[in-house]
Amino acid sequence: MISKARLKEIKALQQPKFRQIYNKFIAEGDKVCIEFLKNQKFKINKILISSGSEEKYKTFVKHMTIDTDIISSKEMEQISALKTASDILLLLEKKEDNINDLVKSDASAIYLDGVQDPGNVGTIIRIADWFGVDAVIRSEESADFFNPKVVQSSMGSMANTLLITSDIETVSSLKKPIYGTYMKGAEIKKIIMESGAILVLGSEGKGISVIADKFIHKKVTIPGARHKIAESLNVSVAAGIICAHWKN
């Protein structure tokens, strides 16, 4: 049995203020939660399962000593950050990785310079995982890694990707090649990106900041059709295209 006060506390984690206070975050949905249960990169404090769905997750929780509560569908809806509540929700402890984890010469990363849309941040984490980019680094101005929309969009890839918050100056101290995405630059298909590099992606509206621009070694662009109407690509789409070229 879970108290109303506890449910209220969990719901509050949808807000950054309370994620900071409690140092916890939530994850929802089969794919995301199963990856966190299997990997356990993040310490799980509690598992909440909707009544009637116990059998569905039996394989993943039967050997665990983690506190598990069965709650009603109505209670799950009350605490869910999704439009349609899932049958499982995890309460986890926040944890970030260290910039020193990237000192190896072949370690690579994507740096998010003010990428504020949580859906884009989560999708970029998923892209990094897919193509074997070791880390996603966010500036302080970028969306919080533990925002529910980031967690959901990453589809469990947070469990398999280094997550770091840092500034571009500290990132540059790694002495790695730094590539930046621009509207004008070297066409990505015409260059060979070094394996252990950093790819900088700018904010959705302003692109790479003036501060970060000073640390870019090579400006790259994705050429479009001659008669295109679109002014630019979505930042996560651009990340996918560049990573496909970079890592394949």
Tab-separated table of C-alpha atoms in Angstrom, residues 14-106:
chain	number	residue	atom	x	y	z
A	14	GLN	CA	7.913	16.013	-12.969
A	15	GLN	CA	9.224	19.423	-11.897
A	16	PRO	CA	12.974	20.207	-11.972
A	17	LYS	CA	12.848	21.869	-8.544
A	18	PHE	CA	11.790	18.642	-6.837
A	19	ARG	CA	14.125	16.433	-8.869
A	20	GLN	CA	16.896	18.633	-7.485
A	21	ILE	CA	15.593	18.538	-3.901
A	22	TYR	CA	15.062	14.761	-3.768
A	23	ASN	CA	17.846	13.832	-6.244
A	24	LYS	CA	15.405	11.409	-7.906
A	25	PHE	CA	13.588	11.003	-11.202
A	26	ILE	CA	10.882	8.819	-12.706
A	27	ALA	CA	10.798	6.475	-15.673
A	28	GLU	CA	7.671	5.076	-17.309
A	29	GLY	CA	6.708	2.615	-20.022
A	30	ASP	CA	7.674	-0.965	-20.821
A	31	LYS	CA	10.763	-0.349	-22.980
A	32	VAL	CA	12.288	2.344	-20.774
A	33	CYS	CA	11.618	0.622	-17.452
A	34	ILE	CA	12.731	-2.816	-18.610
A	35	GLU	CA	16.070	-1.387	-19.784
A	36	PHE	CA	16.565	0.317	-16.410
A	37	LEU	CA	15.608	-2.902	-14.582
A	38	LYS	CA	18.055	-4.951	-16.654
A	39	ASN	CA	20.954	-2.510	-16.595
A	40	GLN	CA	20.550	-0.852	-13.169
A	41	LYS	CA	22.967	1.971	-13.990
A	42	PHE	CA	20.607	4.087	-11.914
A	43	LYS	CA	19.691	2.861	-8.440
A	44	ILE	CA	15.995	1.981	-8.302
A	45	ASN	CA	14.234	3.082	-5.100
A	46	LYS	CA	10.756	1.841	-5.915
A	47	ILE	CA	8.789	-0.060	-8.560
A	48	LEU	CA	5.123	0.792	-9.070
A	49	ILE	CA	2.951	-1.578	-11.113
A	50	SER	CA	-0.705	-1.209	-12.031
A	51	SER	CA	-2.997	-3.814	-10.520
A	52	GLY	CA	-3.527	-6.676	-12.965
A	53	SER	CA	-0.154	-6.213	-14.679
A	54	GLU	CA	1.990	-8.061	-12.129
A	55	GLU	CA	2.535	-11.105	-14.346
A	56	LYS	CA	3.788	-8.902	-17.184
A	57	TYR	CA	6.867	-7.817	-15.204
A	58	LYS	CA	7.342	-10.924	-13.076
A	59	THR	CA	10.456	-12.031	-14.980
A	60	PHE	CA	12.204	-8.718	-14.346
A	61	VAL	CA	11.338	-8.170	-10.675
A	62	LYS	CA	11.119	-11.645	-9.151
A	63	HIS	CA	14.789	-11.779	-8.069
A	64	MET	CA	14.945	-8.152	-6.946
A	65	THR	CA	14.773	-6.917	-3.381
A	66	ILE	CA	13.562	-3.484	-4.507
A	67	ASP	CA	10.460	-2.085	-2.817
A	68	THR	CA	7.516	-2.855	-5.134
A	69	ASP	CA	3.957	-1.546	-4.814
A	70	ILE	CA	0.860	-2.574	-6.736
A	71	ILE	CA	-1.355	0.456	-7.280
A	72	SER	CA	-4.639	1.099	-9.048
A	73	SER	CA	-4.814	2.372	-12.629
A	74	LYS	CA	-6.345	5.572	-11.273
A	75	GLU	CA	-3.370	6.133	-8.955
A	76	MET	CA	-0.974	5.475	-11.848
A	77	GLU	CA	-2.783	8.080	-13.935
A	78	GLN	CA	-2.440	10.596	-11.105
A	79	ILE	CA	1.354	10.361	-11.018
A	80	SER	CA	2.087	9.703	-14.702
A	81	ALA	CA	3.735	12.328	-16.914
A	82	LEU	CA	2.368	10.578	-20.011
A	83	LYS	CA	-0.897	11.299	-21.798
A	84	THR	CA	-1.747	7.621	-21.368
A	85	ALA	CA	-0.285	6.123	-18.214
A	86	SER	CA	1.774	2.954	-18.585
A	87	ASP	CA	1.512	-0.129	-16.359
A	88	ILE	CA	4.883	0.461	-14.712
A	89	LEU	CA	6.735	3.394	-13.180
A	90	LEU	CA	10.167	3.420	-11.572
A	91	LEU	CA	11.489	5.818	-8.960
A	92	LEU	CA	15.247	6.161	-9.471
A	93	GLU	CA	18.198	8.089	-8.074
A	94	LYS	CA	19.779	10.688	-10.340
A	95	LYS	CA	23.338	9.999	-11.384
A	96	GLU	CA	25.634	11.662	-13.886
A	97	ASP	CA	28.992	10.542	-15.221
A	98	ASN	CA	32.337	12.312	-15.041
A	99	ILE	CA	34.032	14.204	-17.862
A	100	ASN	CA	37.209	12.240	-17.057
A	101	ASP	CA	35.469	9.126	-18.387
A	102	LEU	CA	36.225	10.540	-21.856
A	103	VAL	CA	39.987	10.920	-21.552
A	104	LYS	CA	40.637	7.833	-23.715
A	105	SER	CA	41.749	8.874	-27.192
A	106	ASP	CA	38.966	6.947	-28.938
